[in-house]
mmCIF file with all atom_site columns, C-alpha atoms in Angstrom:
data_model
loop_
_atom_site.group_PDB
_atom_site.id
_atom_site.type_symbol
_atom_site.label_atom_id
_atom_site.label_alt_id
_atom_site.label_comp_id
_atom_site.label_asym_id
_atom_site.label_entity_id
_atom_site.label_seq_id
_atom_site.pdbx_PDB_ins_code
_atom_site.Cartn_x
_atom_site.Cartn_y
_atom_site.Cartn_z
_atom_site.occupancy
_atom_site.B_iso_or_equiv
_atom_site.pdbx_formal_charge
_atom_site.auth_seq_id
_atom_site.auth_comp_id
_atom_site.auth_asym_id
_atom_site.auth_atom_id
_atom_site.pdbx_PDB_model_num
ATOM 1  C CA . MET A 1 1  ? -0.323  29.277  -17.103 1.00 53.00 ? 18  MET A CA 1
ATOM 2  C CA . SER A 1 2  ? 0.171   29.499  -13.164 1.00 67.00 ? 19  SER A CA 1
ATOM 3  C CA . ASN A 1 3  ? -3.576  27.452  -12.606 1.00 75.00 ? 20  ASN A CA 1
ATOM 4  C CA . GLU A 1 4  ? -2.358  25.092  -14.157 1.00 74.00 ? 21  GLU A CA 1
ATOM 5  C CA . LYS A 1 5  ? 1.148   24.901  -12.234 1.00 74.00 ? 22  LYS A CA 1
ATOM 6  C CA . SER A 1 6  ? -0.829  25.189  -8.737  1.00 79.00 ? 23  SER A CA 1
ATOM 7  C CA . SER A 1 7  ? -3.170  22.077  -10.564 1.00 81.00 ? 24  SER A CA 1
ATOM 8  C CA . LYS A 1 8  ? -0.524  19.969  -11.518 1.00 81.00 ? 25  LYS A CA 1
ATOM 9  C CA . ARG A 1 9  ? 1.708   20.704  -8.017  1.00 84.00 ? 26  ARG A CA 1
ATOM 10 C CA . THR A 1 10 ? -1.979  19.668  -6.312  1.00 88.00 ? 27  THR A CA 1
ATOM 11 C CA . TRP A 1 11 ? -1.538  16.391  -7.909  1.00 86.00 ? 28  TRP A CA 1
ATOM 12 C CA . ILE A 1 12 ? 1.549   16.110  -7.242  1.00 87.00 ? 29  ILE A CA 1
ATOM 13 C CA . ARG A 1 13 ? 0.678   16.594  -3.461  1.00 90.00 ? 30  ARG A CA 1
ATOM 14 C CA . ILE A 1 14 ? -1.982  13.962  -3.665  1.00 90.00 ? 31  ILE A CA 1
ATOM 15 C CA . LEU A 1 15 ? 0.843   11.683  -6.132  1.00 89.00 ? 32  LEU A CA 1
ATOM 16 C CA . GLN A 1 16 ? 2.895   11.445  -2.749  1.00 91.00 ? 33  GLN A CA 1
ATOM 17 C CA . ILE A 1 17 ? 0.139   11.583  0.493   1.00 93.00 ? 34  ILE A CA 1
ATOM 18 C CA . VAL A 1 18 ? -1.032  8.614   -1.176  1.00 93.00 ? 35  VAL A CA 1
ATOM 19 C CA . GLY A 1 19 ? 2.342   6.793   -2.077  1.00 93.00 ? 36  GLY A CA 1
ATOM 20 C CA . LEU A 1 20 ? 3.212   7.761   1.356   1.00 93.00 ? 37  LEU A CA 1
ATOM 21 C CA . VAL A 1 21 ? 0.020   5.706   2.982   1.00 93.00 ? 38  VAL A CA 1
ATOM 22 C CA . LEU A 1 22 ? -0.058  2.708   1.101   1.00 93.00 ? 39  LEU A CA 1
ATOM 23 C CA . VAL A 1 23 ? 4.203   2.700   1.636   1.00 93.00 ? 40  VAL A CA 1
ATOM 24 C CA . LEU A 1 24 ? 3.221   3.267   5.036   1.00 92.00 ? 41  LEU A CA 1
ATOM 25 C CA . TRP A 1 25 ? 0.231   0.916   5.927   1.00 89.00 ? 42  TRP A CA 1
ATOM 26 C CA . ALA A 1 26 ? 1.926   -1.857  3.751   1.00 88.00 ? 43  ALA A CA 1
ATOM 27 C CA . ALA A 1 27 ? 5.612   -2.206  6.276   1.00 89.00 ? 44  ALA A CA 1
ATOM 28 C CA . ILE A 1 28 ? 2.902   -2.289  9.429   1.00 87.00 ? 45  ILE A CA 1
ATOM 29 C CA . THR A 1 29 ? 0.817   -4.605  8.317   1.00 81.00 ? 46  THR A CA 1
ATOM 30 C CA . LEU A 1 30 ? 4.079   -6.602  6.767   1.00 80.00 ? 47  LEU A CA 1
ATOM 31 C CA . ILE A 1 31 ? 5.246   -6.381  10.359  1.00 83.00 ? 48  ILE A CA 1
ATOM 32 C CA . SER A 1 32 ? 2.322   -7.190  12.567  1.00 78.00 ? 49  SER A CA 1
ATOM 33 C CA . GLY A 1 33 ? 2.284   -9.869  10.174  1.00 73.00 ? 50  GLY A CA 1
ATOM 34 C CA . PHE A 1 34 ? 5.480   -11.790 10.471  1.00 73.00 ? 51  PHE A CA 1
ATOM 35 C CA . LEU A 1 35 ? 5.451   -11.316 14.009  1.00 75.00 ? 52  LEU A CA 1
ATOM 36 C CA . LEU A 1 36 ? 2.338   -12.792 14.464  1.00 68.00 ? 53  LEU A CA 1
ATOM 37 C CA . VAL A 1 37 ? 2.626   -15.893 11.777  1.00 64.00 ? 54  VAL A CA 1
ATOM 38 C CA . ASP A 1 38 ? 2.909   -18.222 14.306  1.00 62.00 ? 55  ASP A CA 1
ATOM 39 C CA . VAL A 1 39 ? 0.393   -16.973 16.428  1.00 59.00 ? 56  VAL A CA 1
ATOM 40 C CA . GLY A 1 40 ? -2.096  -19.736 16.855  1.00 58.00 ? 57  GLY A CA 1
ATOM 41 C CA . PRO A 1 41 ? -6.587  -18.539 17.080  1.00 57.00 ? 58  PRO A CA 1
ATOM 42 C CA . ASP A 1 42 ? -7.224  -16.830 19.809  1.00 57.00 ? 59  ASP A CA 1
ATOM 43 C CA . VAL A 1 43 ? -10.428 -18.214 21.595  1.00 59.00 ? 60  VAL A CA 1
ATOM 44 C CA . GLU A 1 44 ? -13.055 -17.637 19.196  1.00 60.00 ? 61  GLU A CA 1
ATOM 45 C CA . GLY A 1 45 ? -11.001 -19.305 16.325  1.00 60.00 ? 62  GLY A CA 1
ATOM 46 C CA . ARG A 1 46 ? -10.276 -15.969 14.575  1.00 57.00 ? 63  ARG A CA 1
ATOM 47 C CA . THR A 1 47 ? -6.710  -16.284 13.458  1.00 58.00 ? 64  THR A CA 1
ATOM 48 C CA . TYR A 1 48 ? -5.029  -13.732 11.220  1.00 59.00 ? 65  TYR A CA 1
ATOM 49 C CA . ARG A 1 49 ? -5.451  -14.042 7.974   1.00 64.00 ? 66  ARG A CA 1
ATOM 50 C CA . PHE A 1 50 ? -1.545  -13.402 6.278   1.00 65.00 ? 67  PHE A CA 1
ATOM 51 C CA . GLU A 1 51 ? -1.257  -16.084 4.423   1.00 66.00 ? 68  GLU A CA 1
ATOM 52 C CA . ASP A 1 52 ? -3.163  -16.812 0.545   1.00 67.00 ? 69  ASP A CA 1
ATOM 53 C CA . ALA A 1 53 ? -6.454  -19.006 1.876   1.00 68.00 ? 70  ALA A CA 1
ATOM 54 C CA . GLU A 1 54 ? -8.981  -20.901 -0.085  1.00 70.00 ? 71  GLU A CA 1
ATOM 55 C CA . ILE A 1 55 ? -12.836 -21.133 -0.078  1.00 68.00 ? 72  ILE A CA 1
ATOM 56 C CA . PHE A 1 56 ? -15.093 -22.544 -2.050  1.00 75.00 ? 73  PHE A CA 1
ATOM 57 C CA . GLY A 1 57 ? -12.064 -23.905 -4.652  1.00 72.00 ? 74  GLY A CA 1
ATOM 58 C CA . TYR A 1 58 ? -12.025 -19.388 -4.837  1.00 71.00 ? 75  TYR A CA 1
ATOM 59 C CA . PRO A 1 59 ? -8.529  -17.899 -4.174  1.00 72.00 ? 76  PRO A CA 1
ATOM 60 C CA . ILE A 1 60 ? -8.525  -15.576 -0.826  1.00 69.00 ? 77  ILE A CA 1
ATOM 61 C CA . PRO A 1 61 ? -5.698  -12.982 -0.746  1.00 72.00 ? 78  PRO A CA 1
ATOM 62 C CA . GLY A 1 62 ? -4.016  -12.936 2.597   1.00 74.00 ? 79  GLY A CA 1
ATOM 63 C CA . TYR A 1 63 ? -3.016  -9.443  4.307   1.00 74.00 ? 80  TYR A CA 1
ATOM 64 C CA . GLY A 1 64 ? 0.410   -10.368 3.480   1.00 76.00 ? 81  GLY A CA 1
ATOM 65 C CA . THR A 1 65 ? -0.598  -11.032 -0.619  1.00 80.00 ? 82  THR A CA 1
ATOM 66 C CA . ILE A 1 66 ? -2.283  -7.396  -0.525  1.00 82.00 ? 83  ILE A CA 1
ATOM 67 C CA . ALA A 1 67 ? 0.208   -6.288  1.533   1.00 83.00 ? 84  ALA A CA 1
ATOM 68 C CA . TRP A 1 68 ? 2.788   -6.490  -0.983  1.00 86.00 ? 85  TRP A CA 1
ATOM 69 C CA . ILE A 1 69 ? 0.607   -5.434  -3.883  1.00 88.00 ? 86  ILE A CA 1
ATOM 70 C CA . GLY A 1 70 ? -0.461  -2.121  -2.412  1.00 89.00 ? 87  GLY A CA 1
ATOM 71 C CA . GLY A 1 71 ? 3.399   -1.434  -1.323  1.00 90.00 ? 88  GLY A CA 1
ATOM 72 C CA . VAL A 1 72 ? 4.312   -1.434  -4.637  1.00 92.00 ? 89  VAL A CA 1
ATOM 73 C CA . ILE A 1 73 ? 1.206   0.533   -5.387  1.00 93.00 ? 90  ILE A CA 1
ATOM 74 C CA . GLY A 1 74 ? 2.730   2.916   -3.435  1.00 92.00 ? 91  GLY A CA 1
ATOM 75 C CA . VAL A 1 75 ? 6.080   2.744   -4.113  1.00 93.00 ? 92  VAL A CA 1
ATOM 76 C CA . VAL A 1 76 ? 5.287   2.751   -8.164  1.00 93.00 ? 93  VAL A CA 1
ATOM 77 C CA . LEU A 1 77 ? 3.682   6.371   -6.922  1.00 92.00 ? 94  LEU A CA 1
ATOM 78 C CA . LEU A 1 78 ? 5.822   7.923   -4.950  1.00 91.00 ? 95  LEU A CA 1
ATOM 79 C CA . ILE A 1 79 ? 8.522   7.900   -8.123  1.00 92.00 ? 96  ILE A CA 1
ATOM 80 C CA . ALA A 1 80 ? 5.803   8.836   -10.534 1.00 90.00 ? 97  ALA A CA 1
ATOM 81 C CA . GLN A 1 81 ? 5.200   12.614  -8.422  1.00 89.00 ? 98  GLN A CA 1
ATOM 82 C CA . TYR A 1 82 ? 9.298   12.265  -8.028  1.00 87.00 ? 99  TYR A CA 1
ATOM 83 C CA . PHE A 1 83 ? 9.087   12.594  -12.080 1.00 89.00 ? 100 PHE A CA 1
ATOM 84 C CA . LEU A 1 84 ? 6.269   15.047  -12.843 1.00 85.00 ? 101 LEU A CA 1
ATOM 85 C CA . GLY A 1 85 ? 7.340   17.044  -9.841  1.00 82.00 ? 102 GLY A CA 1
ATOM 86 C CA . LYS A 1 86 ? 11.158  16.947  -11.131 1.00 81.00 ? 103 LYS A CA 1
ATOM 87 C CA . SER A 1 87 ? 9.211   18.120  -14.621 1.00 78.00 ? 104 SER A CA 1
ATOM 88 C CA . SER A 1 88 ? 7.378   20.408  -13.269 1.00 71.00 ? 105 SER A CA 1
ATOM 89 C CA . LYS A 1 89 ? 10.274  22.755  -11.298 1.00 68.00 ? 106 LYS A CA 1
ATOM 90 C CA . SER A 1 90 ? 10.949  22.908  -15.077 1.00 59.00 ? 107 SER A CA 1
#
């Protein structure tokens, strides 16, 4: 029984860490994207691909879209670990 609780706590901790990393990564990406959205390409023609693009007719998500998706997944993981942690205490 004790081993099961320890294993469950480990998984809850992993969910918490992964969720926090995703939320922080999304926040940093979105903030930097909003700051660099009006910045033109550098001397070599590279741009900060924050917005969605299309290459050969295929939609390619930009960093902004990926960050929103990652942030939502991170928040869902944090909510899940909260409720799992709450149920493991009882």
